[in-house]
Amino acid sequence: MTKLSVNINKLATLRNSRGGNVPDLLQATKDIEGFGAQGITVHPRPDERHIKYQDARDLKPLVTTEFNIEGNPIEKFINLVLEVKPTQVTLVPDAEDAITSNAGWDTIKYKGFLSEVIEMFKSNGIRTSIFVDPDTKMVEGAAQTGADRIELYTESYAHGYRFDRKNCIAPFIKAAKVAHEVGLGLNAGHDLSLDNLKFFKQNIPHLLEVSIGHALICESLYLGLENVINMYLHRLR
């Protein structure tokens, strides 16, 4: 079964909008894991506009499933990951002013940089994943960096799903097959939802994990967090 890692950034955004500690991220994490999620994802950005760096520190002793920290490996981020030592670090090339992640790595152009960072994390026992577009050349490049996994950036699939799901998923199938051939584990995330997840799961081979936040939290406003998590788990079976 593909694992569900819940990205809790949006809960932090809601908390930060009023100050204080409502919603309580630590309690929410306990609840999310209790409802059946197999992982927790956070994406701290330099301006800490949602997840704060201290949140990652506070969450580490609390998470009982897999803890995934994703972000751009600037010095501050690297130091945080080496301090916290999550289960997995996902490297994302987002600009400091990006509203959300909007592109994968050019793993060929940045091979040297990525290899250096990945070696540092792996020597500290942290599983590494690189955020990439569904481009077989970028997947092959990721394998050359020493990464353990890739995370396919699924925004194009989510956008095209409503119009032509077969064509929009085709490059993801190719990328997944190449990832398996070159020995990379496969994750996926970005704009996956209750509407489009089942088709993705049915067609993508060797899918180990999906990271879902924005849609899951929005759907929970109407359907309830426990119910929505179980709906996702059902689609991943």
PDB file of C-alpha atoms in Angstrom:
ATOM      1  CA  MET A   1       0.000   0.000   0.000  1.00  0.00           C
ATOM      2  CA  THR A   2       1.231   3.494  -0.846  1.00  0.00           C
ATOM      3  CA  LYS A   3       1.849   5.554   2.281  1.00  0.00           C
ATOM      4  CA  LEU A   4       0.014   8.804   2.986  1.00  0.00           C
ATOM      5  CA  SER A   5       2.144  11.612   4.423  1.00  0.00           C
ATOM      6  CA  VAL A   6       0.032  14.582   5.500  1.00  0.00           C
ATOM      7  CA  ASN A   7       1.553  18.008   4.925  1.00  0.00           C
ATOM      8  CA  ILE A   8       0.489  20.207   7.860  1.00  0.00           C
ATOM      9  CA  ASN A   9       1.674  23.547   6.456  1.00  0.00           C
ATOM     10  CA  LYS A  10      -1.869  24.841   6.003  1.00  0.00           C
ATOM     11  CA  LEU A  11      -2.658  24.203   9.652  1.00  0.00           C
ATOM     12  CA  ALA A  12       0.369  26.304  10.549  1.00  0.00           C
ATOM     13  CA  THR A  13      -0.809  29.053   8.178  1.00  0.00           C
ATOM     14  CA  LEU A  14      -4.151  29.145   9.987  1.00  0.00           C
ATOM     15  CA  ARG A  15      -2.444  29.271  13.373  1.00  0.00           C
ATOM     16  CA  ASN A  16      -0.094  32.050  12.318  1.00  0.00           C
ATOM     17  CA  SER A  17      -2.933  34.191  10.941  1.00  0.00           C
ATOM     18  CA  ARG A  18      -4.162  34.884  14.484  1.00  0.00           C
ATOM     19  CA  GLY A  19      -1.069  34.272  16.566  1.00  0.00           C
ATOM     20  CA  GLY A  20      -1.212  31.988  19.576  1.00  0.00           C
ATOM     21  CA  ASN A  21      -1.449  28.240  19.225  1.00  0.00           C
ATOM     22  CA  VAL A  22      -4.800  27.487  17.597  1.00  0.00           C
ATOM     23  CA  PRO A  23      -4.853  25.079  15.890  1.00  0.00           C
ATOM     24  CA  ASP A  24      -2.273  23.239  17.972  1.00  0.00           C
ATOM     25  CA  LEU A  25       0.119  21.563  15.505  1.00  0.00           C
ATOM     26  CA  LEU A  26       1.360  19.053  18.034  1.00  0.00           C
ATOM     27  CA  GLN A  27      -2.129  17.853  18.903  1.00  0.00           C
ATOM     28  CA  ALA A  28      -3.116  17.867  15.235  1.00  0.00           C
ATOM     29  CA  THR A  29      -0.127  15.670  14.456  1.00  0.00           C
ATOM     30  CA  LYS A  30      -1.139  13.179  17.139  1.00  0.00           C
ATOM     31  CA  ASP A  31      -4.673  13.129  15.737  1.00  0.00           C
ATOM     32  CA  ILE A  32      -3.566  12.758  12.114  1.00  0.00           C
ATOM     33  CA  GLU A  33      -1.383   9.789  12.974  1.00  0.00           C
ATOM     34  CA  GLY A  34      -4.148   8.364  15.154  1.00  0.00           C
ATOM     35  CA  PHE A  35      -6.539   8.579  12.200  1.00  0.00           C
ATOM     36  CA  GLY A  36      -4.186   6.363  10.175  1.00  0.00           C
ATOM     37  CA  ALA A  37      -1.769   8.596   8.245  1.00  0.00           C
ATOM     38  CA  GLN A  38       1.639   6.983   7.843  1.00  0.00           C
ATOM     39  CA  GLY A  39       3.697  10.164   7.770  1.00  0.00           C
ATOM     40  CA  ILE A  40       3.889  13.865   8.560  1.00  0.00           C
ATOM     41  CA  THR A  41       5.387  16.399   6.138  1.00  0.00           C
ATOM     42  CA  VAL A  42       6.463  19.968   6.851  1.00  0.00           C
ATOM     43  CA  HIS A  43       7.940  22.545   4.486  1.00  0.00           C
ATOM     44  CA  PRO A  44       9.573  25.398   6.416  1.00  0.00           C
ATOM     45  CA  ARG A  45      10.425  28.419   4.298  1.00  0.00           C
ATOM     46  CA  PRO A  46      12.959  31.114   5.192  1.00  0.00           C
ATOM     47  CA  ASP A  47      10.236  33.639   6.137  1.00  0.00           C
ATOM     48  CA  GLU A  48       8.495  31.009   8.336  1.00  0.00           C
ATOM     49  CA  ARG A  49       5.115  32.149   7.048  1.00  0.00           C
ATOM     50  CA  HIS A  50       3.565  28.796   7.870  1.00  0.00           C
ATOM     51  CA  ILE A  51       5.739  26.071   9.412  1.00  0.00           C
ATOM     52  CA  LYS A  52       8.324  27.630  11.695  1.00  0.00           C
ATOM     53  CA  TYR A  53      11.754  26.122  12.155  1.00  0.00           C
ATOM     54  CA  GLN A  54      10.936  25.559  15.817  1.00  0.00           C
ATOM     55  CA  ASP A  55       7.857  23.560  14.766  1.00  0.00           C
ATOM     56  CA  ALA A  56      10.145  21.021  13.102  1.00  0.00           C
ATOM     57  CA  ARG A  57      12.160  20.726  16.292  1.00  0.00           C
ATOM     58  CA  ASP A  58       9.041  20.342  18.423  1.00  0.00           C
ATOM     59  CA  LEU A  59       7.516  17.745  16.112  1.00  0.00           C
ATOM     60  CA  LYS A  60      10.532  15.407  15.923  1.00  0.00           C
ATOM     61  CA  PRO A  61      10.054  13.663  19.314  1.00  0.00           C
ATOM     62  CA  LEU A  62       6.300  13.550  18.773  1.00  0.00           C
ATOM     63  CA  VAL A  63       6.020  11.942  15.322  1.00  0.00           C
ATOM     64  CA  THR A  64       5.649   8.181  15.594  1.00  0.00           C
ATOM     65  CA  THR A  65       5.352   7.479  11.860  1.00  0.00           C
ATOM     66  CA  GLU A  66       7.680   8.912   9.189  1.00  0.00           C
ATOM     67  CA  PHE A  67       8.774  12.531   9.447  1.00  0.00           C
ATOM     68  CA  ASN A  68       9.514  14.278   6.144  1.00  0.00           C
ATOM     69  CA  ILE A  69      11.025  17.770   5.995  1.00  0.00           C
ATOM     70  CA  GLU A  70      11.044  19.371   2.568  1.00  0.00           C
ATOM     71  CA  GLY A  71      12.577  22.588   1.328  1.00  0.00           C
ATOM     72  CA  ASN A  72      15.308  24.379  -0.568  1.00  0.00           C
ATOM     73  CA  PRO A  73      18.703  23.318   0.834  1.00  0.00           C
ATOM     74  CA  ILE A  74      19.984  26.736   1.814  1.00  0.00           C
ATOM     75  CA  GLU A  75      22.361  26.797   4.784  1.00  0.00           C
ATOM     76  CA  LYS A  76      19.630  27.457   7.362  1.00  0.00           C
ATOM     77  CA  PHE A  77      17.549  24.550   6.053  1.00  0.00           C
ATOM     78  CA  ILE A  78      20.521  22.171   5.927  1.00  0.00           C
ATOM     79  CA  ASN A  79      21.403  22.982   9.525  1.00  0.00           C
ATOM     80  CA  LEU A  80      17.810  22.377  10.634  1.00  0.00           C
ATOM     81  CA  VAL A  81      17.632  18.975   8.935  1.00  0.00           C
ATOM     82  CA  LEU A  82      20.966  17.881  10.384  1.00  0.00           C
ATOM     83  CA  GLU A  83      19.777  18.937  13.841  1.00  0.00           C
ATOM     84  CA  VAL A  84      16.331  17.322  13.675  1.00  0.00           C
ATOM     85  CA  LYS A  85      17.320  14.221  11.670  1.00  0.00           C
ATOM     86  CA  PRO A  86      13.901  13.384  10.175  1.00  0.00           C
ATOM     87  CA  THR A  87      13.180  10.088   8.456  1.00  0.00           C
ATOM     88  CA  GLN A  88      13.367  11.781   5.078  1.00  0.00           C
ATOM     89  CA  VAL A  89      14.434  15.095   3.581  1.00  0.00           C
ATOM     90  CA  THR A  90      12.905  16.175   0.266  1.00  0.00           C
ATOM     91  CA  LEU A  91      14.923  18.753  -1.657  1.00  0.00           C
ATOM     92  CA  VAL A  92      12.738  21.333  -3.428  1.00  0.00           C
ATOM     93  CA  PRO A  93      14.143  24.199  -5.556  1.00  0.00           C
ATOM     94  CA  ASP A  94      11.583  26.811  -4.553  1.00  0.00           C
ATOM     95  CA  ALA A  95      12.473  30.486  -4.500  1.00  0.00           C
ATOM     96  CA  GLU A  96      12.188  32.330  -1.192  1.00  0.00           C
ATOM     97  CA  ASP A  97       9.195  34.326  -2.461  1.00  0.00           C
ATOM     98  CA  ALA A  98       7.356  31.369  -4.022  1.00  0.00           C
ATOM     99  CA  ILE A  99       3.748  30.972  -2.903  1.00  0.00           C
ATOM    100  CA  THR A 100       4.114  27.223  -3.341  1.00  0.00           C
ATOM    101  CA  SER A 101       6.528  24.847  -5.061  1.00  0.00           C
ATOM    102  CA  ASN A 102       6.309  25.345  -8.817  1.00  0.00           C
ATOM    103  CA  ALA A 103       9.078  23.313 -10.477  1.00  0.00           C
ATOM    104  CA  GLY A 104      11.344  20.349 -10.023  1.00  0.00           C
ATOM    105  CA  TRP A 105      15.140  20.312  -9.978  1.00  0.00           C
ATOM    106  CA  ASP A 106      17.326  20.347 -13.044  1.00  0.00           C
ATOM    107  CA  THR A 107      19.253  17.366 -11.747  1.00  0.00           C
ATOM    108  CA  ILE A 108      21.800  17.572 -14.556  1.00  0.00           C
ATOM    109  CA  LYS A 109      22.704  21.235 -14.104  1.00  0.00           C
ATOM    110  CA  TYR A 110      22.817  20.965 -10.307  1.00  0.00           C
ATOM    111  CA  LYS A 111      24.264  17.461 -10.063  1.00  0.00           C
ATOM    112  CA  GLY A 112      27.367  18.563  -8.147  1.00  0.00           C
ATOM    113  CA  PHE A 113      25.464  20.642  -5.622  1.00  0.00           C
ATOM    114  CA  LEU A 114      22.774  18.014  -5.055  1.00  0.00           C
ATOM    115  CA  SER A 115      25.339  15.229  -4.705  1.00  0.00           C
ATOM    116  CA  GLU A 116      27.202  17.160  -2.021  1.00  0.00           C
ATOM    117  CA  VAL A 117      24.065  17.927  -0.012  1.00  0.00           C
ATOM    118  CA  ILE A 118      22.694  14.406  -0.361  1.00  0.00           C
ATOM    119  CA  GLU A 119      25.972  12.847   0.793  1.00  0.00           C
ATOM    120  CA  MET A 120      25.831  15.057   3.888  1.00  0.00           C
ATOM    121  CA  PHE A 121      22.285  13.980   4.754  1.00  0.00           C
ATOM    122  CA  LYS A 122      22.801  10.293   4.010  1.00  0.00           C
ATOM    123  CA  SER A 123      25.933  10.192   6.179  1.00  0.00           C
ATOM    124  CA  ASN A 124      23.641  11.306   9.016  1.00  0.00           C
ATOM    125  CA  GLY A 125      21.177   8.484   8.382  1.00  0.00           C
ATOM    126  CA  ILE A 126      18.535  10.622   6.635  1.00  0.00           C
ATOM    127  CA  ARG A 127      16.734   9.232   3.575  1.00  0.00           C
ATOM    128  CA  THR A 128      16.935  11.662   0.665  1.00  0.00           C
ATOM    129  CA  SER A 129      14.424  12.531  -2.039  1.00  0.00           C
ATOM    130  CA  ILE A 130      14.609  15.026  -4.915  1.00  0.00           C
ATOM    131  CA  PHE A 131      11.549  16.910  -6.201  1.00  0.00           C
ATOM    132  CA  VAL A 132      11.497  16.509 -10.003  1.00  0.00           C
ATOM    133  CA  ASP A 133       9.227  17.074 -12.982  1.00  0.00           C
ATOM    134  CA  PRO A 134       8.014  13.965 -14.835  1.00  0.00           C
ATOM    135  CA  ASP A 135      10.982  14.107 -17.217  1.00  0.00           C
ATOM    136  CA  THR A 136      12.951  10.902 -17.689  1.00  0.00           C
ATOM    137  CA  LYS A 137      16.226  12.813 -18.126  1.00  0.00           C
ATOM    138  CA  MET A 138      15.711  14.517 -14.766  1.00  0.00           C
ATOM    139  CA  VAL A 139      14.900  11.161 -13.181  1.00  0.00           C
ATOM    140  CA  GLU A 140      18.082   9.642 -14.580  1.00  0.00           C
ATOM    141  CA  GLY A 141      19.992  12.695 -13.367  1.00  0.00           C
ATOM    142  CA  ALA A 142      18.570  12.246  -9.879  1.00  0.00           C
ATOM    143  CA  ALA A 143      19.950   8.719  -9.754  1.00  0.00           C
ATOM    144  CA  GLN A 144      23.424  10.108 -10.484  1.00  0.00           C
ATOM    145  CA  THR A 145      23.312  12.317  -7.377  1.00  0.00           C
ATOM    146  CA  GLY A 146      23.054   9.393  -4.973  1.00  0.00           C
ATOM    147  CA  ALA A 147      19.481  10.179  -3.917  1.00  0.00           C
ATOM    148  CA  ASP A 148      17.348   7.408  -2.454  1.00  0.00           C
ATOM    149  CA  ARG A 149      14.085   8.586  -3.987  1.00  0.00           C
ATOM    150  CA  ILE A 150      12.430  11.167  -6.180  1.00  0.00           C
ATOM    151  CA  GLU A 151       9.157  12.959  -5.596  1.00  0.00           C
ATOM    152  CA  LEU A 152       7.264  13.570  -8.827  1.00  0.00           C
ATOM    153  CA  TYR A 153       5.816  17.092  -9.054  1.00  0.00           C
ATOM    154  CA  THR A 154       2.182  16.326  -9.913  1.00  0.00           C
ATOM    155  CA  GLU A 155       0.719  19.797 -10.593  1.00  0.00           C
ATOM    156  CA  SER A 156       0.471  19.175 -14.362  1.00  0.00           C
ATOM    157  CA  TYR A 157      -1.353  15.903 -13.752  1.00  0.00           C
ATOM    158  CA  ALA A 158      -3.794  17.510 -11.321  1.00  0.00           C
ATOM    159  CA  HIS A 159      -4.517  20.336 -13.770  1.00  0.00           C
ATOM    160  CA  GLY A 160      -4.967  18.072 -16.778  1.00  0.00           C
ATOM    161  CA  TYR A 161      -6.942  15.367 -14.971  1.00  0.00           C
ATOM    162  CA  ARG A 162     -10.260  17.149 -15.557  1.00  0.00           C
ATOM    163  CA  PHE A 163      -9.692  17.408 -19.293  1.00  0.00           C
ATOM    164  CA  ASP A 164      -7.590  14.487 -20.538  1.00  0.00           C
ATOM    165  CA  ARG A 165      -6.457  12.220 -17.737  1.00  0.00           C
ATOM    166  CA  LYS A 166      -4.878   9.582 -19.970  1.00  0.00           C
ATOM    167  CA  ASN A 167      -2.538  11.968 -21.748  1.00  0.00           C
ATOM    168  CA  CYS A 168      -1.653  13.977 -18.659  1.00  0.00           C
ATOM    169  CA  ILE A 169      -0.630  10.889 -16.706  1.00  0.00           C
ATOM    170  CA  ALA A 170       1.477   9.387 -19.519  1.00  0.00           C
ATOM    171  CA  PRO A 171       4.752  11.210 -18.657  1.00  0.00           C
ATOM    172  CA  PHE A 172       4.349  10.211 -15.013  1.00  0.00           C
ATOM    173  CA  ILE A 173       4.066   6.546 -15.957  1.00  0.00           C
ATOM    174  CA  LYS A 174       7.249   6.813 -18.025  1.00  0.00           C
ATOM    175  CA  ALA A 175       9.076   8.633 -15.232  1.00  0.00           C
ATOM    176  CA  ALA A 176       7.974   6.045 -12.672  1.00  0.00           C
ATOM    177  CA  LYS A 177       9.223   3.178 -14.817  1.00  0.00           C
ATOM    178  CA  VAL A 178      12.589   4.846 -15.348  1.00  0.00           C
ATOM    179  CA  ALA A 179      12.890   5.578 -11.623  1.00  0.00           C
ATOM    180  CA  HIS A 180      12.411   1.887 -10.877  1.00  0.00           C
ATOM    181  CA  GLU A 181      14.932   0.897 -13.544  1.00  0.00           C
ATOM    182  CA  VAL A 182      17.640   3.160 -12.093  1.00  0.00           C
ATOM    183  CA  GLY A 183      16.985   2.103  -8.519  1.00  0.00           C
ATOM    184  CA  LEU A 184      15.121   5.126  -7.175  1.00  0.00           C
ATOM    185  CA  GLY A 185      12.180   4.894  -4.798  1.00  0.00           C
ATOM    186  CA  LEU A 186       9.133   6.850  -5.927  1.00  0.00           C
ATOM    187  CA  ASN A 187       7.100   9.491  -4.070  1.00  0.00           C
ATOM    188  CA  ALA A 188       4.643  12.018  -5.504  1.00  0.00           C
ATOM    189  CA  GLY A 189       2.925  15.194  -4.457  1.00  0.00           C
ATOM    190  CA  HIS A 190       1.399  18.594  -5.243  1.00  0.00           C
ATOM    191  CA  ASP A 191      -2.309  19.207  -5.918  1.00  0.00           C
ATOM    192  CA  LEU A 192      -3.262  15.563  -5.467  1.00  0.00           C
ATOM    193  CA  SER A 193      -6.791  15.330  -4.061  1.00  0.00           C
ATOM    194  CA  LEU A 194      -9.675  12.989  -3.350  1.00  0.00           C
ATOM    195  CA  ASP A 195     -10.823  13.545  -6.929  1.00  0.00           C
ATOM    196  CA  ASN A 196      -7.636  12.644  -8.780  1.00  0.00           C
ATOM    197  CA  LEU A 197      -5.637  10.399  -6.436  1.00  0.00           C
ATOM    198  CA  LYS A 198      -7.226   7.028  -7.192  1.00  0.00           C
ATOM    199  CA  PHE A 199      -6.534   7.213 -10.943  1.00  0.00           C
ATOM    200  CA  PHE A 200      -2.959   8.281 -10.249  1.00  0.00           C
ATOM    201  CA  LYS A 201      -2.390   5.424  -7.830  1.00  0.00           C
ATOM    202  CA  GLN A 202      -3.914   2.878 -10.233  1.00  0.00           C
ATOM    203  CA  ASN A 203      -1.616   3.904 -13.084  1.00  0.00           C
ATOM    204  CA  ILE A 204       1.721   4.718 -11.431  1.00  0.00           C
ATOM    205  CA  PRO A 205       3.836   1.643 -10.689  1.00  0.00           C
ATOM    206  CA  HIS A 206       6.053   1.344  -7.606  1.00  0.00           C
ATOM    207  CA  LEU A 207       4.514   4.363  -5.837  1.00  0.00           C
ATOM    208  CA  LEU A 208       5.794   4.347  -2.252  1.00  0.00           C
ATOM    209  CA  GLU A 209       4.393   7.575  -0.801  1.00  0.00           C
ATOM    210  CA  VAL A 210       2.225  10.591  -1.555  1.00  0.00           C
ATOM    211  CA  SER A 211       2.508  13.888   0.308  1.00  0.00           C
ATOM    212  CA  ILE A 212      -0.780  15.798   0.447  1.00  0.00           C
ATOM    213  CA  GLY A 213      -1.620  18.962   2.326  1.00  0.00           C
ATOM    214  CA  HIS A 214      -3.629  21.766   0.741  1.00  0.00           C
ATOM    215  CA  ALA A 215      -6.436  19.654  -0.731  1.00  0.00           C
ATOM    216  CA  LEU A 216      -6.649  17.378   2.301  1.00  0.00           C
ATOM    217  CA  ILE A 217      -7.033  20.274   4.731  1.00  0.00           C
ATOM    218  CA  CYS A 218      -9.574  22.037   2.494  1.00  0.00           C
ATOM    219  CA  GLU A 219     -11.627  18.863   2.093  1.00  0.00           C
ATOM    220  CA  SER A 220     -11.513  18.368   5.855  1.00  0.00           C
ATOM    221  CA  LEU A 221     -13.352  21.664   6.378  1.00  0.00           C
ATOM    222  CA  TYR A 222     -16.410  20.034   4.831  1.00  0.00           C
ATOM    223  CA  LEU A 223     -15.962  16.353   5.608  1.00  0.00           C
ATOM    224  CA  GLY A 224     -13.899  16.238   8.809  1.00  0.00           C
ATOM    225  CA  LEU A 225     -10.220  15.388   9.213  1.00  0.00           C
ATOM    226  CA  GLU A 226     -10.615  11.798  10.367  1.00  0.00           C
ATOM    227  CA  ASN A 227     -13.076  11.002   7.585  1.00  0.00           C
ATOM    228  CA  VAL A 228     -10.909  12.588   4.888  1.00  0.00           C
ATOM    229  CA  ILE A 229      -7.733  10.773   5.970  1.00  0.00           C
ATOM    230  CA  ASN A 230      -9.563   7.466   5.795  1.00  0.00           C
ATOM    231  CA  MET A 231     -10.939   8.377   2.370  1.00  0.00           C
ATOM    232  CA  TYR A 232      -7.381   8.972   1.155  1.00  0.00           C
ATOM    233  CA  LEU A 233      -6.181   5.704   2.651  1.00  0.00           C
ATOM    234  CA  HIS A 234      -8.968   3.876   0.853  1.00  0.00           C
ATOM    235  CA  ARG A 235      -7.890   5.367  -2.484  1.00  0.00           C
ATOM    236  CA  LEU A 236      -4.294   4.279  -1.879  1.00  0.00           C
ATOM    237  CA  ARG A 237      -5.087   0.621  -1.277  1.00  0.00           C
TER     238      ARG A 237
END
